XYZ file of N, CA and C in Angstrom:
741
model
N 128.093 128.828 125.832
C 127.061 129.676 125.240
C 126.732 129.243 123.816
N 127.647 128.576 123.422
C 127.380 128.550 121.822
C 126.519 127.216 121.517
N 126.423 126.289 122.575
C 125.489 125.166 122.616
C 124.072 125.761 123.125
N 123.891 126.902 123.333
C 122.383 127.232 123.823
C 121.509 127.191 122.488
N 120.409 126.469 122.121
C 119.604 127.118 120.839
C 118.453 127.699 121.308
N 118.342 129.071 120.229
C 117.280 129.594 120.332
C 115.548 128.868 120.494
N 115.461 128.152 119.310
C 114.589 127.400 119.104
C 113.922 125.904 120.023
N 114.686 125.743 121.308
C 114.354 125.550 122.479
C 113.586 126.316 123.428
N 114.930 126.949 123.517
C 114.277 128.172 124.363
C 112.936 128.531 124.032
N 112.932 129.054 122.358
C 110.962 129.486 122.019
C 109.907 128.693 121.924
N 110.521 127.226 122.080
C 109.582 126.268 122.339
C 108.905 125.828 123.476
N 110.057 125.740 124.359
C 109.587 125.824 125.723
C 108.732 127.292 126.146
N 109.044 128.115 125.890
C 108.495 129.666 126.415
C 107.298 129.913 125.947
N 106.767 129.593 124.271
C 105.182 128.684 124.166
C 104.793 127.758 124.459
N 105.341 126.945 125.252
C 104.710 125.873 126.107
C 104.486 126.652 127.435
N 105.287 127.106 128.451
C 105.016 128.238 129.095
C 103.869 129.413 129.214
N 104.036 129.608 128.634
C 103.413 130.963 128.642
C 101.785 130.752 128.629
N 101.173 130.372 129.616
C 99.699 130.188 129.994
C 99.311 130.344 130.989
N 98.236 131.175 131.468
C 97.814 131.048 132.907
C 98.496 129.798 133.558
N 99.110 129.940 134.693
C 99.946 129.000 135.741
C 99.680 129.298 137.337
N 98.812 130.087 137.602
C 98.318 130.235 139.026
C 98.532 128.971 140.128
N 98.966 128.847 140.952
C 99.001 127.527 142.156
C 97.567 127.063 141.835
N 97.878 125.634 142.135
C 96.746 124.765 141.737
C 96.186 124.242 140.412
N 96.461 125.279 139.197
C 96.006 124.871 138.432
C 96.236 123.874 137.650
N 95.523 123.087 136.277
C 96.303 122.226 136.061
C 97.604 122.927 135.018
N 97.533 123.964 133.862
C 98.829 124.337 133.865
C 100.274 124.481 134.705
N 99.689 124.448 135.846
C 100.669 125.017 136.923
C 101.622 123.777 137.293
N 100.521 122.525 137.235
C 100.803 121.278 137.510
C 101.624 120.854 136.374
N 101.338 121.371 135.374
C 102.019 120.816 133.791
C 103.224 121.471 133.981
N 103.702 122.428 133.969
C 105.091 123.258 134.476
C 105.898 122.606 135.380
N 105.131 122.214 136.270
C 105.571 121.916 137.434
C 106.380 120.423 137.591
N 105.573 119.784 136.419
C 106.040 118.103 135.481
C 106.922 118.603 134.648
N 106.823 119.649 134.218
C 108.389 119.856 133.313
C 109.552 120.223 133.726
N 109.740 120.376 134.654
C 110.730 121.151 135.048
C 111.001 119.964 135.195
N 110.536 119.273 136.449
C 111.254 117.729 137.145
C 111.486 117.070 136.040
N 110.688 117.079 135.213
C 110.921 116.120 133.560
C 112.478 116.075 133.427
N 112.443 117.461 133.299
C 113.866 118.327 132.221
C 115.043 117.451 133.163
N 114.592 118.177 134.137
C 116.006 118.100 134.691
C 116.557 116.646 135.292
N 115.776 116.151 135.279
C 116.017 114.051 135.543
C 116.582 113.781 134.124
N 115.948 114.118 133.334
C 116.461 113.858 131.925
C 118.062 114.494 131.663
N 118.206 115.650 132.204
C 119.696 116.059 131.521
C 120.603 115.746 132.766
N 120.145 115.084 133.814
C 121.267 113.853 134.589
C 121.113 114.704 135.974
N 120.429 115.840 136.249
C 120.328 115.912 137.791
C 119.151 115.398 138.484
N 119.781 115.240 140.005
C 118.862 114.440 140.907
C 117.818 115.204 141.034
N 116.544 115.212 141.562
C 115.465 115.557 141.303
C 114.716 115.699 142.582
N 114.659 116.670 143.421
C 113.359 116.642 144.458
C 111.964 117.906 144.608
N 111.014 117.104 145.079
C 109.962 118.317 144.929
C 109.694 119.083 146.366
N 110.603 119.791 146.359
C 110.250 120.042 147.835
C 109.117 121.423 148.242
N 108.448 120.300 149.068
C 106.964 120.600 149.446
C 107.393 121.797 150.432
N 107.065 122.720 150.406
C 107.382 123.693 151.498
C 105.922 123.833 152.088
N 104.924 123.444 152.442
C 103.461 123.699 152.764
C 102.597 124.354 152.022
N 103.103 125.601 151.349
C 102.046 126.237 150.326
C 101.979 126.001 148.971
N 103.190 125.268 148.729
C 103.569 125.248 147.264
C 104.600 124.453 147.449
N 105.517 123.698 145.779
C 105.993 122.669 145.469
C 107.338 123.577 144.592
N 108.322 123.379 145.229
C 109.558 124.489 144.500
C 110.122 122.610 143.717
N 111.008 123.047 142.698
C 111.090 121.674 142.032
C 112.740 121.747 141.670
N 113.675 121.162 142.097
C 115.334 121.079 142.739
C 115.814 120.326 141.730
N 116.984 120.760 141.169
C 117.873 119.920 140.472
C 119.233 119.854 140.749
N 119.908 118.665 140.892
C 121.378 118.673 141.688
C 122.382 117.767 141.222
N 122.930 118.627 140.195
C 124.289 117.589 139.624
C 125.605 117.810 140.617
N 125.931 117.167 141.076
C 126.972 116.742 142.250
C 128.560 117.233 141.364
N 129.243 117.634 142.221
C 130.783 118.292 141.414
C 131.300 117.008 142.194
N 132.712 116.953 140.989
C 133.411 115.611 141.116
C 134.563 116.177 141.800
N 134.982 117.060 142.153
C 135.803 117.464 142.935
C 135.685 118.206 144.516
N 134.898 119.153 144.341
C 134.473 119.469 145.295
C 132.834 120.038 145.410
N 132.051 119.361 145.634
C 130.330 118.763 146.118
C 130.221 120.068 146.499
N 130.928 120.128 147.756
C 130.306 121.054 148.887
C 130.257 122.385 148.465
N 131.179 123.070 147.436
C 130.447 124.080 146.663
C 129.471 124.271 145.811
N 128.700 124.760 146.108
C 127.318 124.912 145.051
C 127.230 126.243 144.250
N 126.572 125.909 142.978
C 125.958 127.433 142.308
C 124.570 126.817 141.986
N 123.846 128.210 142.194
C 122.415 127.826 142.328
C 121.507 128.769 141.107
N 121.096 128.221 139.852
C 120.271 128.437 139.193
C 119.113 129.017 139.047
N 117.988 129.998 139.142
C 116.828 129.437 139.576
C 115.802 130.810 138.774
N 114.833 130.253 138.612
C 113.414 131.188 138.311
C 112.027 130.433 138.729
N 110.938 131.657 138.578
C 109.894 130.684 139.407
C 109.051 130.954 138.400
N 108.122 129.284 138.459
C 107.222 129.057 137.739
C 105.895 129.286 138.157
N 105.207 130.083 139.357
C 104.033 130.332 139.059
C 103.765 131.595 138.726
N 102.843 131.567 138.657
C 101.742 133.147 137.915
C 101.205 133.792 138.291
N 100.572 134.717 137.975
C 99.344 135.886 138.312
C 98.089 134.996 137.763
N 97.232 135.273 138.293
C 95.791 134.519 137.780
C 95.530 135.077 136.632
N 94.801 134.383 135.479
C 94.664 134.808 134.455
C 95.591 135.752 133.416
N 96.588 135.432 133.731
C 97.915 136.369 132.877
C 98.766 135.084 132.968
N 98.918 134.929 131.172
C 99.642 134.022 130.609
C 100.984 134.034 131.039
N 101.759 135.034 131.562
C 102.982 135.453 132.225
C 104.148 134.917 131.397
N 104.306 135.382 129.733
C 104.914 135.141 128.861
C 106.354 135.831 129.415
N 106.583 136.634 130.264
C 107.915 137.709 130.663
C 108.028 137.330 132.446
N 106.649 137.098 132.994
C 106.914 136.678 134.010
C 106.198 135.451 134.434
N 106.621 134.472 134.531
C 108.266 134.486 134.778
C 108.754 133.388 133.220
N 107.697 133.011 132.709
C 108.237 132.111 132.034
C 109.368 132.041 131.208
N 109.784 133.251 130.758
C 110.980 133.781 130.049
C 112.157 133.186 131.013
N 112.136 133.649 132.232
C 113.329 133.153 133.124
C 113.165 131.682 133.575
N 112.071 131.271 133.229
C 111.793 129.257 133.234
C 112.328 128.950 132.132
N 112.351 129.236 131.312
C 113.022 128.600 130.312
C 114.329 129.067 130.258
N 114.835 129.774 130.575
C 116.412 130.254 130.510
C 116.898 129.191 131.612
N 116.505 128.941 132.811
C 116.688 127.854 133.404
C 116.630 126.547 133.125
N 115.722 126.182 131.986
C 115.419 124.704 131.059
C 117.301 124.634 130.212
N 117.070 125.339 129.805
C 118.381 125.637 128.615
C 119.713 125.454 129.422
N 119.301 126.145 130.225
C 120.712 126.012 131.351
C 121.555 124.271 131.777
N 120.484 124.000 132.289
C 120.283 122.609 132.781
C 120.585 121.547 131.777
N 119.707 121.617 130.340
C 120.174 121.028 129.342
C 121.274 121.367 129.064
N 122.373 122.657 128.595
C 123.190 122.471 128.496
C 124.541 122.214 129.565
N 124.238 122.915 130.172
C 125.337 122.586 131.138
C 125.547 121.229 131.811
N 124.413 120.636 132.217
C 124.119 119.336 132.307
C 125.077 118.423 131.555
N 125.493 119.045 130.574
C 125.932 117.684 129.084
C 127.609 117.094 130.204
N 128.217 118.329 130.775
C 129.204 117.737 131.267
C 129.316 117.811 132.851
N 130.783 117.601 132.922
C 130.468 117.212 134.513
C 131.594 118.473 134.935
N 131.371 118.994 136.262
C 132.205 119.952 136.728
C 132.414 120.116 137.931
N 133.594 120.907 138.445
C 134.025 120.998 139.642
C 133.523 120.692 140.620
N 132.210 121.383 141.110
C 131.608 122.209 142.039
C 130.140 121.506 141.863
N 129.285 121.457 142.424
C 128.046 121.577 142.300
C 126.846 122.301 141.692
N 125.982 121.439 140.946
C 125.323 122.990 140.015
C 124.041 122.271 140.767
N 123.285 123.320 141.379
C 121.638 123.199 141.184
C 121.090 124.074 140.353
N 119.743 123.628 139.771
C 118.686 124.141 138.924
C 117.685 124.611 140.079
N 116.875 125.382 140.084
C 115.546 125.765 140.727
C 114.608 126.364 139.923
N 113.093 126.003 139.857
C 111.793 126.190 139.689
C 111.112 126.553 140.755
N 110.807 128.171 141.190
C 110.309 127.729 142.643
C 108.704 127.972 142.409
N 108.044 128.129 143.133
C 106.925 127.971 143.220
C 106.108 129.105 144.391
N 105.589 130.270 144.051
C 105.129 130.797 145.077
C 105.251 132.290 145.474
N 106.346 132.746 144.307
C 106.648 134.136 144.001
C 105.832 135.159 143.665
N 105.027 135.005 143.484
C 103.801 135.854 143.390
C 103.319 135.913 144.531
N 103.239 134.941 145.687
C 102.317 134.960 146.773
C 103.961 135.477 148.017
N 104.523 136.887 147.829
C 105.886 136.982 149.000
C 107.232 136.249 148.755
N 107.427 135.497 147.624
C 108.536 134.974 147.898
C 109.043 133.983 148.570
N 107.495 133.362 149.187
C 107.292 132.074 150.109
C 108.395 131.172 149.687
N 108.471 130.749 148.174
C 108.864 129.664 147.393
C 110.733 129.585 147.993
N 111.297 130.503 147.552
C 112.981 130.968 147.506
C 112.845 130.747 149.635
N 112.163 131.495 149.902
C 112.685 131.664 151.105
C 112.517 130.350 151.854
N 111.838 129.722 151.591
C 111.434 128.249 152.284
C 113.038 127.388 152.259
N 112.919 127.504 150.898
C 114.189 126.694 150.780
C 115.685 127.206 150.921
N 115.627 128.750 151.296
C 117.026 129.604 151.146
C 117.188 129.200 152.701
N 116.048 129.594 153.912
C 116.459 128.799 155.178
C 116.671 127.567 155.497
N 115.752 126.894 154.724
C 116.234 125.409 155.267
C 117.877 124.857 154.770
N 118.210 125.571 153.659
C 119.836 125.119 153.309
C 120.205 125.697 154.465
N 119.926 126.977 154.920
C 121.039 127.999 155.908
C 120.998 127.124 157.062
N 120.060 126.474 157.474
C 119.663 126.121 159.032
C 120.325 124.648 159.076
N 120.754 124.250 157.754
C 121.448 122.865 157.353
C 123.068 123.137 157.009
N 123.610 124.310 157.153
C 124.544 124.707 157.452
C 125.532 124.618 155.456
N 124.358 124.607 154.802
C 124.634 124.639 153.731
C 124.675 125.744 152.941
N 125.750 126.112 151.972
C 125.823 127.338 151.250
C 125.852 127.264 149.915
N 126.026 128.458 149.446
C 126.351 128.648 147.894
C 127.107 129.734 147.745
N 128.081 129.639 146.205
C 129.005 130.488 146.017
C 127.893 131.482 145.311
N 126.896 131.452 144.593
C 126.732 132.560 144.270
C 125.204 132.123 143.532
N 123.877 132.697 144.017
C 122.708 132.468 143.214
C 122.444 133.283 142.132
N 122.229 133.030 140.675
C 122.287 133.283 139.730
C 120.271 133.422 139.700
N 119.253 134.466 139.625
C 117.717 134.389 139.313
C 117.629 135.266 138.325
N 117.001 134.169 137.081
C 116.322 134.825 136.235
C 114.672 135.142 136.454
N 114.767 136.465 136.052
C 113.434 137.646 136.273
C 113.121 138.147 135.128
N 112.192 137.452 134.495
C 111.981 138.448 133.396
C 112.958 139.344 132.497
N 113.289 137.897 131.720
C 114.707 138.035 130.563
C 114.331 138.263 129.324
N 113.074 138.293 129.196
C 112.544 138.184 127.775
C 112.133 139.639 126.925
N 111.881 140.500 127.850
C 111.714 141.652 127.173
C 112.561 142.709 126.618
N 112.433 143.115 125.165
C 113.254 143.975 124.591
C 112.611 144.871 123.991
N 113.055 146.463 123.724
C 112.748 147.287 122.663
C 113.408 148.447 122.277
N 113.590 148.661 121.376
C 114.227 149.761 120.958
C 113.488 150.617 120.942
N 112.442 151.256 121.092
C 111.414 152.293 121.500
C 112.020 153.015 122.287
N 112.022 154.390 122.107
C 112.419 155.258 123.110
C 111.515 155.469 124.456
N 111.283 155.371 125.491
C 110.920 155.683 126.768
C 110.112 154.220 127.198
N 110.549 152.968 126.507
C 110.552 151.878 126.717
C 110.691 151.235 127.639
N 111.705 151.636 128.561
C 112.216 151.373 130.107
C 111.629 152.440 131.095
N 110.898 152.146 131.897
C 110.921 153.125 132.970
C 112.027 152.392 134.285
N 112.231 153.596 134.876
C 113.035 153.404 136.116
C 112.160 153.497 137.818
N 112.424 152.764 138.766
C 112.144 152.884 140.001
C 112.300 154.340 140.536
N 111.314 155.196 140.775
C 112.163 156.160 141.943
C 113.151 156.136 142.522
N 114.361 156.684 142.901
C 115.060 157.292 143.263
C 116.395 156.439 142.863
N 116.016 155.708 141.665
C 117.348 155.054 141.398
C 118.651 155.386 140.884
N 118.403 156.603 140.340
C 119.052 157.571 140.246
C 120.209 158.456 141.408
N 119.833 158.545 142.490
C 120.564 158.273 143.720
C 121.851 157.282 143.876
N 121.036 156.185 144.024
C 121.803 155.490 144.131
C 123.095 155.039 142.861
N 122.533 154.795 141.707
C 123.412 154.953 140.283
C 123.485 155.633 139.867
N 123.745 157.005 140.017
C 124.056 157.624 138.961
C 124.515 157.687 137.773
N 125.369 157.544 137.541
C 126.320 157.167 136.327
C 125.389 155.956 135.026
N 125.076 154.877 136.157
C 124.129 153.615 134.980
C 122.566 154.466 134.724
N 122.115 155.146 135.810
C 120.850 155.809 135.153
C 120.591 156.858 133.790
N 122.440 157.334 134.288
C 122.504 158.796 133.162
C 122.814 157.808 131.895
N 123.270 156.748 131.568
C 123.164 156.052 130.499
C 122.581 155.208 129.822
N 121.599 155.330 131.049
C 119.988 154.851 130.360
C 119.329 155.730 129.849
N 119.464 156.859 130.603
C 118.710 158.537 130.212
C 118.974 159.050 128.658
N 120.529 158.713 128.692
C 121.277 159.098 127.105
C 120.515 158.533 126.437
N 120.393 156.884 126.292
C 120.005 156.077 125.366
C 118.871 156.248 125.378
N 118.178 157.487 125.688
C 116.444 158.210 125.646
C 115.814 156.365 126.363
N 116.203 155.911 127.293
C 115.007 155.596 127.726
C 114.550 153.980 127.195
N 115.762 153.371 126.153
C 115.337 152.243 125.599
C 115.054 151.298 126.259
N 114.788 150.221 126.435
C 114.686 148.703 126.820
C 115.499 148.074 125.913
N 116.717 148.323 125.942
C 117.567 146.907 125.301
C 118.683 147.099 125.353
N 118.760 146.533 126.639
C 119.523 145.674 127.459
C 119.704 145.117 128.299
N 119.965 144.207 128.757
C 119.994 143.374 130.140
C 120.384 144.009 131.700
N 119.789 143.803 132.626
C 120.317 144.568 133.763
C 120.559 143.735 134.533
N 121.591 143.801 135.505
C 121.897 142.578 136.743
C 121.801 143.690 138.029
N 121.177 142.703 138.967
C 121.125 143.373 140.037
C 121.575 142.820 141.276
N 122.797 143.135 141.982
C 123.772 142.396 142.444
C 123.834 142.922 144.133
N 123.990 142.197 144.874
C 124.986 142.683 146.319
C 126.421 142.924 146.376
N 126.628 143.802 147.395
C 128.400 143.575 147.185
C 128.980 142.685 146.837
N 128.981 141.779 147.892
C 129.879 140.311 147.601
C 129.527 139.462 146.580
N 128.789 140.010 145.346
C 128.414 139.178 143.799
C 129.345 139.894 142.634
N 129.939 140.724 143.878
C 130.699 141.813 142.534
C 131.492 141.216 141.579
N 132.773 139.771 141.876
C 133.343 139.586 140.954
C 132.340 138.571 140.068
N 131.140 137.883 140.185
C 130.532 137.456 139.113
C 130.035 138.382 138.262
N 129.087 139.413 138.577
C 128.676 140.570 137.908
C 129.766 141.255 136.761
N 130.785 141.255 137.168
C 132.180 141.330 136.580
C 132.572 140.535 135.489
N 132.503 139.228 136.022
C 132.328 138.164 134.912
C 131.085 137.894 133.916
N 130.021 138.166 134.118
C 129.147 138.613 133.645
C 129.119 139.506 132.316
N 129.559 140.615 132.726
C 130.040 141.978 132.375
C 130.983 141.428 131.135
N 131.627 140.950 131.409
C 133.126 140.602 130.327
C 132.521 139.717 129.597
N 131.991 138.428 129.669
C 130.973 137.855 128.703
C 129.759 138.990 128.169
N 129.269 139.547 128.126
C 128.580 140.065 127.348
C 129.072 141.346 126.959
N 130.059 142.035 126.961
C 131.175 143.014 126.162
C 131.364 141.788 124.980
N 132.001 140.535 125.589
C 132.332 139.670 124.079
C 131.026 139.354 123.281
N 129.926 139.810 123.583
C 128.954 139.172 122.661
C 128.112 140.340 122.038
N 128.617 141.644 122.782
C 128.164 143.328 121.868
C 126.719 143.433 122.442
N 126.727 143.090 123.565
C 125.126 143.326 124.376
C 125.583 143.776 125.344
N 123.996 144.928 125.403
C 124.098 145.987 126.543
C 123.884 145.610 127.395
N 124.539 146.401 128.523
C 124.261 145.589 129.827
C 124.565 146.785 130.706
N 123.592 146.932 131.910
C 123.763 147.754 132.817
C 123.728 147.124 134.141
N 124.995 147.081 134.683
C 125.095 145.998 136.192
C 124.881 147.369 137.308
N 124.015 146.790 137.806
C 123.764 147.509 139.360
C 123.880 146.654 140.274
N 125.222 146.885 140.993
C 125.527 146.443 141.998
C 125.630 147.072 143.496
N 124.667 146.750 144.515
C 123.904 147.881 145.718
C 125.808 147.272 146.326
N 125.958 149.152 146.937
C 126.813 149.478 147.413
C 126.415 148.315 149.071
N 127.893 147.877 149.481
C 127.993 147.232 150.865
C 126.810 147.842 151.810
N 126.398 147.013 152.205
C 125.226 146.730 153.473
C 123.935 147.382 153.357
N 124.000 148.043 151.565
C 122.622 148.468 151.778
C 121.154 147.390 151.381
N 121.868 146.072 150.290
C 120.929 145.262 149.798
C 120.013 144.936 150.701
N 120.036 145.145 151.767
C 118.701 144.573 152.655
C 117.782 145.636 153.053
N 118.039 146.808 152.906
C 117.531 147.770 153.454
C 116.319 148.189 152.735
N 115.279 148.520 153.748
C 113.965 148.903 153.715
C 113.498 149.798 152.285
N 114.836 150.743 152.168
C 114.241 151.727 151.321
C 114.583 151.290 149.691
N 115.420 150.191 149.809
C 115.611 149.295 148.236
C 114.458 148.197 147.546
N 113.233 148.878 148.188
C 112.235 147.274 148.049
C 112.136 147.202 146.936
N 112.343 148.179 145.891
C 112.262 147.860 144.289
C 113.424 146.609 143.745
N 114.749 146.854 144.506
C 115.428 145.980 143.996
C 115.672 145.000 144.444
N 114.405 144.027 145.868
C 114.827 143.058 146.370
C 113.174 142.599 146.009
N 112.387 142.479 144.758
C 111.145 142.433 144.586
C 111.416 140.619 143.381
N 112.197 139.810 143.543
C 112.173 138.547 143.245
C 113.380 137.203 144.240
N 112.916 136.090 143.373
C 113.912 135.365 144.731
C 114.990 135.180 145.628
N 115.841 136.073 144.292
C 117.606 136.471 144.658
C 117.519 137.030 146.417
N 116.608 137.742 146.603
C 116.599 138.109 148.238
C 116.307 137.510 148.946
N 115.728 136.265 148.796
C 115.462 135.359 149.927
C 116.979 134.607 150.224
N 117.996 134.696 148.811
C 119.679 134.490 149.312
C 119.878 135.598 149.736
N 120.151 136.638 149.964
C 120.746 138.073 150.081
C 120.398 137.843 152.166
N 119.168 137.321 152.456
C 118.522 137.450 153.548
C 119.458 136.296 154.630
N 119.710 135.001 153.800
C 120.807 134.074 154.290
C 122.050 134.156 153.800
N 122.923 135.448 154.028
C 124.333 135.877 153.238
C 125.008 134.907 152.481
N 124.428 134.700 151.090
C 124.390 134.384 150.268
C 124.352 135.057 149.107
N 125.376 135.495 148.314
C 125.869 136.328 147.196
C 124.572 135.734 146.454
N 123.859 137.353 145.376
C 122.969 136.458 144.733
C 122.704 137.749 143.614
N 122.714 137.420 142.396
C 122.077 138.428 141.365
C 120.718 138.110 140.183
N 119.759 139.110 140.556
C 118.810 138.966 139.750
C 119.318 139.950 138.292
């Protein structure tokens, strides 16, 4: 963490942050950076064409054991005409940073990066490629999606909440409620079986004095119909191929 700089990150995130709709040529410029980045900080590089769109793969190989993977990822296209400074580009660049740093060394396990492409149009992007690993008999220990990381405020009624989330959390809603309502702090949104990362998670940011509210959906409900608020980015296209995954 202490090799991350800010001043990357805000460089890239104004380079970002421009209309990026499929097709366009911004979209195309994003779409060259990512592959840029990540050839450059030493992972292998593919663009895989899923038919509607171009998700963009990065794959540093573990020197011990390959066949475990952790999977990185946020998506780079847009809403038409909305610069999408929070969505998603905030979580494109937390993925740039990632890659650059972690990249610098070499480790156990396998790390991929992902840029997907198509999240605005269903989730096409994640799911294209979450089956074709599954149907290739390939897994991951745990998908890590950044969603719109960039927004903060200390304003009171700053955060609104989903209907009935309250139900389900009690306890994390009533301490959003206390804190009248702020936006500042980070939320993870987890399946059962992500619990001990969320955990780890959790304990890194206690050491760094940032708020954090982990919602983790009780066993077998993450797929269910009546959670569509919390399966509304790519992390569910893993959740869909049982694949531990937190947005």
């Amino acid at each position: 963490a202490r090799c991350v700089e800010q001043t990357r990150y805000n460089d890239d995130l104004v380079f970002l942050a421009q209309p990026r709709a499929p097709g366009t040529p911004h979209w195309r410029a994003v779409q060259d950076l990512c592959a840029e980045r990540f050839a450059a900080h030493g992972f292998e590089v593919e663009r895989h064409d899923y038919g509607a769109g171009v998700n963009v793969i990065g794959t540093k190989l573990g020197a011990s054991a390959p066949e475990r993977r952790v999977i990185v990822t946020a998506h780079y296209d847009g809403t038409p005409g909305c610069a999408g400074a929070d969505d998603n580009a905030s979580g494109v660049a937390g993925v740039l940073e990632t890659a650059r740093v972690l990249g610098q060394y070499e480790h156990d396990i396998t790390l991929v990066v992902a840029c997907w492409d198509g999240e605005e149009d269903g989730l096409e992007d994640s799911n294209a490629y979450a089956t074709r690993e599954s149907e290739a008999g390939r897994t991951f220990d745990i998908n890590f999606n950044f969603e719109m990381i960039g927004y903060a405020s200390s304003e009171p009624n700053s955060q609104e909440l989903p209907e009935g989330l309250d139900l389900l959390f009690p306890e994390e809603t009533g301490r959003i409620e206390a804190n009248m309502r702020r936006g500042d702090f980070i939320a993870w949104i987890g399946d059962f079986a992500s619990t001990p990362f969320v955990e780890r998670l959790a304990h890194h940011a206690d050491s760094l004095m940032l708020r954090h509210e982990p919602l983790t959906i009780p066993d077998g409900l993450h797929l269910s119909p009546l959670l569509g608020d919390l399966q509304r980015s790519d992390h569910s296209s893993f959740w869909t191929t049982e694949v531990p995954a937190i947005m």
